[in-house]
Amino acid sequence: VLSAEKCIIKIHGAMKDVVLSKTPEELIVLNNIIDSIEVNVISSLGIAEKQFLGNPEVIVSLSERFTTWRSIRREVFFLLDADRVEDAAEITKGKGAKYVAELLEEMDGVKTFAAEKALLFKNSANASSKKAMRLTFVLSFIAVIVAVLLASMITRSVVIPLKSATDAARQLGEGVLDFDVDIGYDDETGQLLKSIKLSVDNLKSQINEITQATNQISTSANQIVTSTSQLTASSTEIGTSISQTT
């Protein structure tokens, strides 16, 4: 529409030059220029009709009004051919100028409508952009939460069991057997903890057996020592009795 408006203003200026022309040759040149610009106007309005966001009939009406202006311009050329320069100038400054003003006013309405539609589209695009940004923020927040939860689950299922197995193996290596092994897992780490617990239980059992055997041996040794002491005392008494008898 802006291109068509500029071309209409050029045609109106060219019509003033037509009135001021001095020779038929100048009229021919100016007429050709006006016809060329007229083609550009019709082409621009055709494109605007396809791209217009409102009612296309508005552009169609604008095109028809522009075409009607041609008859006024032809009247000016007819008067100039008849050497009626003053009448031609009067039409150009009067009826022609008024028609162009009305045409440009109608085009201003189309431009205003297009500007309002463009602003509406811009606001809608901004709203959609803000909505997309909010959605992106929410999705990012959810992704962070999911990542934290996954990390926590991995830590609980891998790191903590491995730490338990490491602590149990360390205490076992240091000879400490008085500790509990919390299995609670069914994976490879759980199998390792079961093996460590079984080893600890076996060692405790063997140590208990050795301790019991040692206690039994100690008790037997004490009994032997007591018997020996009693025999020694008896022998001493017997020896004393024999000496007193002799």
Short mmCIF file of C-alpha atoms in Angstrom, two decimals:
data_model
loop_
_atom_site.label_atom_id
_atom_site.label_comp_id
_atom_site.label_asym_id
_atom_site.label_seq_id
_atom_site.Cartn_x
_atom_site.Cartn_y
_atom_site.Cartn_z
CA VAL A 1 0.00 0.00 0.00
CA LEU A 2 2.85 2.38 0.77
CA SER A 3 4.36 1.74 -2.67
CA ALA A 4 1.02 2.41 -4.34
CA GLU A 5 0.59 5.61 -2.33
CA LYS A 6 4.00 6.91 -3.44
CA CYS A 7 3.18 6.13 -7.06
CA ILE A 8 -0.18 7.95 -6.84
CA ILE A 9 1.60 11.03 -5.50
CA LYS A 10 4.07 10.80 -8.41
CA ILE A 11 1.20 10.59 -10.90
CA HIS A 12 -0.46 13.64 -9.35
CA GLY A 13 2.81 15.56 -9.61
CA ALA A 14 3.23 14.42 -13.21
CA MET A 15 -0.27 15.73 -14.04
CA LYS A 16 0.84 19.20 -12.89
CA ASP A 17 3.76 18.89 -15.28
CA VAL A 18 1.31 17.89 -18.01
CA VAL A 19 -0.62 21.14 -17.57
CA LEU A 20 2.63 23.11 -17.74
CA SER A 21 3.96 21.25 -20.80
CA LYS A 22 4.67 23.31 -23.89
CA THR A 23 4.91 20.79 -26.73
CA PRO A 24 3.05 17.69 -27.88
CA GLU A 25 6.25 15.72 -27.45
CA GLU A 26 6.36 16.60 -23.74
CA LEU A 27 2.76 15.42 -23.41
CA ILE A 28 3.64 12.08 -25.00
CA VAL A 29 6.63 11.57 -22.70
CA LEU A 30 4.64 12.50 -19.60
CA ASN A 31 1.74 10.28 -20.66
CA ASN A 32 4.13 7.32 -21.03
CA ILE A 33 5.61 8.02 -17.59
CA ILE A 34 2.13 8.18 -16.05
CA ASP A 35 1.11 4.92 -17.76
CA SER A 36 4.26 3.19 -16.42
CA ILE A 37 3.61 4.42 -12.90
CA GLU A 38 -0.03 3.37 -13.21
CA VAL A 39 1.09 -0.21 -13.93
CA ASN A 40 3.17 -0.19 -10.74
CA VAL A 41 0.17 1.04 -8.72
CA ILE A 42 -2.10 -1.71 -10.06
CA SER A 43 0.62 -4.33 -9.36
CA SER A 44 1.17 -3.07 -5.80
CA LEU A 45 -2.56 -3.06 -5.05
CA GLY A 46 -2.84 -6.61 -6.42
CA ILE A 47 -0.14 -7.78 -4.02
CA ALA A 48 -1.78 -5.88 -1.15
CA GLU A 49 -5.11 -7.58 -1.92
CA LYS A 50 -3.49 -11.02 -1.42
CA GLN A 51 -1.61 -10.06 1.75
CA PHE A 52 -4.22 -7.81 3.38
CA LEU A 53 -5.26 -9.10 6.83
CA GLY A 54 -8.69 -7.51 6.66
CA ASN A 55 -11.50 -7.68 4.10
CA PRO A 56 -9.93 -7.94 0.58
CA GLU A 57 -12.90 -5.97 -0.80
CA VAL A 58 -11.36 -2.86 0.75
CA ILE A 59 -8.35 -3.15 -1.56
CA VAL A 60 -10.61 -4.02 -4.50
CA SER A 61 -12.61 -0.83 -3.89
CA LEU A 62 -9.35 1.14 -3.66
CA SER A 63 -8.20 -0.28 -6.99
CA GLU A 64 -11.52 0.63 -8.61
CA ARG A 65 -11.29 4.21 -7.34
CA PHE A 66 -7.76 4.47 -8.68
CA THR A 67 -8.92 3.22 -12.07
CA THR A 68 -11.74 5.81 -12.06
CA TRP A 69 -9.14 8.56 -11.64
CA ARG A 70 -7.89 7.66 -15.10
CA SER A 71 -10.98 9.22 -16.73
CA ILE A 72 -10.25 12.54 -15.00
CA ARG A 73 -6.67 12.45 -16.21
CA ARG A 74 -7.83 11.62 -19.76
CA GLU A 75 -10.14 14.63 -19.62
CA VAL A 76 -7.14 16.84 -18.85
CA PHE A 77 -5.25 15.46 -21.85
CA PHE A 78 -8.32 16.00 -24.05
CA LEU A 79 -8.57 19.65 -22.96
CA LEU A 80 -4.85 20.19 -23.62
CA ASP A 81 -5.20 18.72 -27.08
CA ALA A 82 -7.95 21.30 -27.64
CA ASP A 83 -5.66 24.07 -26.33
CA ARG A 84 -7.92 24.63 -23.35
CA VAL A 85 -5.01 24.89 -20.94
CA GLU A 86 -6.86 26.92 -18.29
CA ASP A 87 -9.72 24.40 -18.17
CA ALA A 88 -7.19 21.56 -17.91
CA ALA A 89 -5.40 23.36 -15.09
CA GLU A 90 -8.70 24.00 -13.31
CA ILE A 91 -9.61 20.29 -13.42
CA THR A 92 -6.14 19.29 -12.20
CA LYS A 93 -6.22 21.74 -9.29
CA GLY A 94 -9.89 21.22 -8.53
CA LYS A 95 -11.64 17.95 -9.30
CA GLY A 96 -8.38 16.02 -9.83
CA ALA A 97 -6.73 17.25 -6.63
CA LYS A 98 -9.89 16.56 -4.61
CA TYR A 99 -10.15 13.05 -6.03
CA VAL A 100 -6.48 12.35 -5.20
CA ALA A 101 -7.00 13.66 -1.64
CA GLU A 102 -9.98 11.32 -1.16
CA LEU A 103 -7.99 8.44 -2.63
CA LEU A 104 -5.04 9.09 -0.30
CA GLU A 105 -7.41 9.43 2.66
CA GLU A 106 -8.87 6.03 1.88
CA MET A 107 -5.36 4.62 1.66
CA ASP A 108 -4.58 6.16 5.06
CA GLY A 109 -7.47 4.16 6.48
CA VAL A 110 -6.02 0.99 4.98
CA LYS A 111 -2.59 1.82 6.41
CA THR A 112 -4.09 2.51 9.85
CA PHE A 113 -5.92 -0.81 9.78
CA ALA A 114 -2.72 -2.60 8.70
CA ALA A 115 -0.73 -0.87 11.45
CA GLU A 116 -3.31 -1.88 14.07
CA LYS A 117 -3.23 -5.47 12.82
CA ALA A 118 0.57 -5.44 12.87
CA LEU A 119 0.53 -4.13 16.45
CA LEU A 120 -2.01 -6.78 17.44
CA PHE A 121 0.14 -9.45 15.82
CA LYS A 122 3.23 -8.10 17.60
CA ASN A 123 1.45 -8.13 20.97
CA SER A 124 0.20 -11.64 20.31
CA ALA A 125 3.72 -12.74 19.34
CA ASN A 126 5.11 -11.15 22.52
CA ALA A 127 2.47 -12.90 24.61
CA SER A 128 3.27 -16.21 22.92
CA SER A 129 6.97 -15.59 23.49
CA LYS A 130 6.41 -14.88 27.20
CA LYS A 131 4.22 -17.97 27.49
CA ALA A 132 6.92 -20.04 25.80
CA MET A 133 9.53 -18.61 28.18
CA ARG A 134 7.36 -19.48 31.20
CA LEU A 135 6.81 -22.97 29.84
CA THR A 136 10.55 -23.35 29.24
CA PHE A 137 11.26 -22.22 32.81
CA VAL A 138 8.74 -24.70 34.23
CA LEU A 139 10.13 -27.55 32.12
CA SER A 140 13.69 -26.63 33.14
CA PHE A 141 12.67 -26.59 36.80
CA ILE A 142 11.01 -30.00 36.43
CA ALA A 143 14.12 -31.31 34.65
CA VAL A 144 16.32 -30.12 37.54
CA ILE A 145 14.03 -31.77 40.09
CA VAL A 146 14.05 -35.04 38.13
CA ALA A 147 17.85 -34.87 37.85
CA VAL A 148 18.19 -34.33 41.61
CA LEU A 149 15.85 -37.24 42.32
CA LEU A 150 17.73 -39.49 39.91
CA ALA A 151 21.03 -38.49 41.49
CA SER A 152 19.62 -39.23 44.93
CA MET A 153 18.33 -42.61 43.79
CA ILE A 154 21.69 -43.47 42.22
CA THR A 155 23.45 -42.40 45.40
CA ARG A 156 21.18 -44.53 47.57
CA SER A 157 21.41 -47.55 45.28
CA VAL A 158 25.14 -47.42 44.49
CA VAL A 159 27.21 -45.08 46.63
CA ILE A 160 25.70 -45.89 50.04
CA PRO A 161 25.86 -49.69 49.57
CA LEU A 162 29.45 -49.43 48.36
CA LYS A 163 30.34 -47.32 51.39
CA SER A 164 28.73 -49.93 53.67
CA ALA A 165 30.69 -52.71 51.96
CA THR A 166 33.92 -50.68 52.20
CA ASP A 167 33.39 -49.95 55.92
CA ALA A 168 32.61 -53.63 56.62
CA ALA A 169 35.70 -54.83 54.73
CA ARG A 170 37.86 -52.26 56.55
CA GLN A 171 36.62 -53.34 59.98
CA LEU A 172 37.04 -56.97 59.04
CA GLY A 173 40.61 -56.27 57.94
CA GLU A 174 41.31 -54.56 61.25
CA GLY A 175 40.07 -57.60 63.12
CA VAL A 176 36.91 -55.93 64.38
CA LEU A 177 34.06 -58.41 64.31
CA ASP A 178 31.59 -56.72 66.61
CA PHE A 179 29.59 -54.84 63.96
CA ASP A 180 26.37 -55.35 62.05
CA VAL A 181 26.19 -55.64 58.26
CA ASP A 182 23.02 -54.07 56.80
CA ILE A 183 22.36 -55.88 53.54
CA GLY A 184 19.01 -54.53 52.31
CA TYR A 185 20.05 -54.68 48.61
CA ASP A 186 19.54 -57.33 45.93
CA ASP A 187 22.22 -56.21 43.47
CA GLU A 188 25.92 -57.07 43.24
CA THR A 189 26.69 -54.83 46.21
CA GLY A 190 24.10 -56.71 48.26
CA GLN A 191 25.76 -60.01 47.32
CA LEU A 192 29.12 -58.59 48.46
CA LEU A 193 27.61 -57.50 51.78
CA LYS A 194 26.08 -60.98 52.22
CA SER A 195 29.51 -62.54 51.65
CA ILE A 196 31.12 -60.20 54.18
CA LYS A 197 28.36 -60.94 56.72
CA LEU A 198 28.81 -64.69 56.18
CA SER A 199 32.57 -64.33 56.70
CA VAL A 200 32.02 -62.32 59.90
CA ASP A 201 29.53 -64.86 61.21
CA ASN A 202 31.90 -67.77 60.42
CA LEU A 203 34.81 -66.02 62.13
CA LYS A 204 32.66 -65.29 65.17
CA SER A 205 31.58 -68.93 65.31
CA GLN A 206 35.16 -70.20 65.01
CA ILE A 207 36.36 -67.75 67.67
CA ASN A 208 33.55 -68.87 70.00
CA GLU A 209 34.54 -72.51 69.46
CA ILE A 210 38.20 -71.73 70.11
CA THR A 211 37.27 -69.73 73.19
CA GLN A 212 35.15 -72.58 74.52
CA ALA A 213 37.91 -75.10 73.86
CA THR A 214 40.44 -72.83 75.55
CA ASN A 215 38.20 -72.46 78.57
CA GLN A 216 37.77 -76.23 78.77
CA ILE A 217 41.53 -76.74 78.54
CA SER A 218 42.09 -74.09 81.21
CA THR A 219 39.53 -75.75 83.48
CA SER A 220 41.16 -79.16 83.00
CA ALA A 221 44.58 -77.70 83.68
CA ASN A 222 43.33 -76.12 86.88
CA GLN A 223 41.85 -79.43 87.94
CA ILE A 224 45.14 -81.19 87.21
CA VAL A 225 47.07 -78.58 89.19
CA THR A 226 44.65 -78.96 92.11
CA SER A 227 44.99 -82.78 92.03
CA THR A 228 48.74 -82.49 91.85
CA SER A 229 48.77 -80.15 94.82
CA GLN A 230 46.59 -82.55 96.76
CA LEU A 231 48.88 -85.50 95.90
CA THR A 232 51.88 -83.47 96.92
CA ALA A 233 50.28 -82.59 100.23
CA SER A 234 49.35 -86.24 100.82
CA SER A 235 52.88 -87.39 100.05
CA THR A 236 54.24 -84.81 102.44
CA GLU A 237 51.95 -86.01 105.19
CA ILE A 238 52.87 -89.65 104.57
CA GLY A 239 56.55 -88.79 104.70
CA THR A 240 56.10 -86.89 107.95
CA SER A 241 54.21 -89.84 109.53
CA ILE A 242 56.92 -92.29 108.54
CA SER A 243 59.62 -90.11 110.03
CA GLN A 244 57.80 -89.80 113.31
CA THR A 245 57.31 -93.58 113.51
CA THR A 246 60.98 -94.39 113.11
#
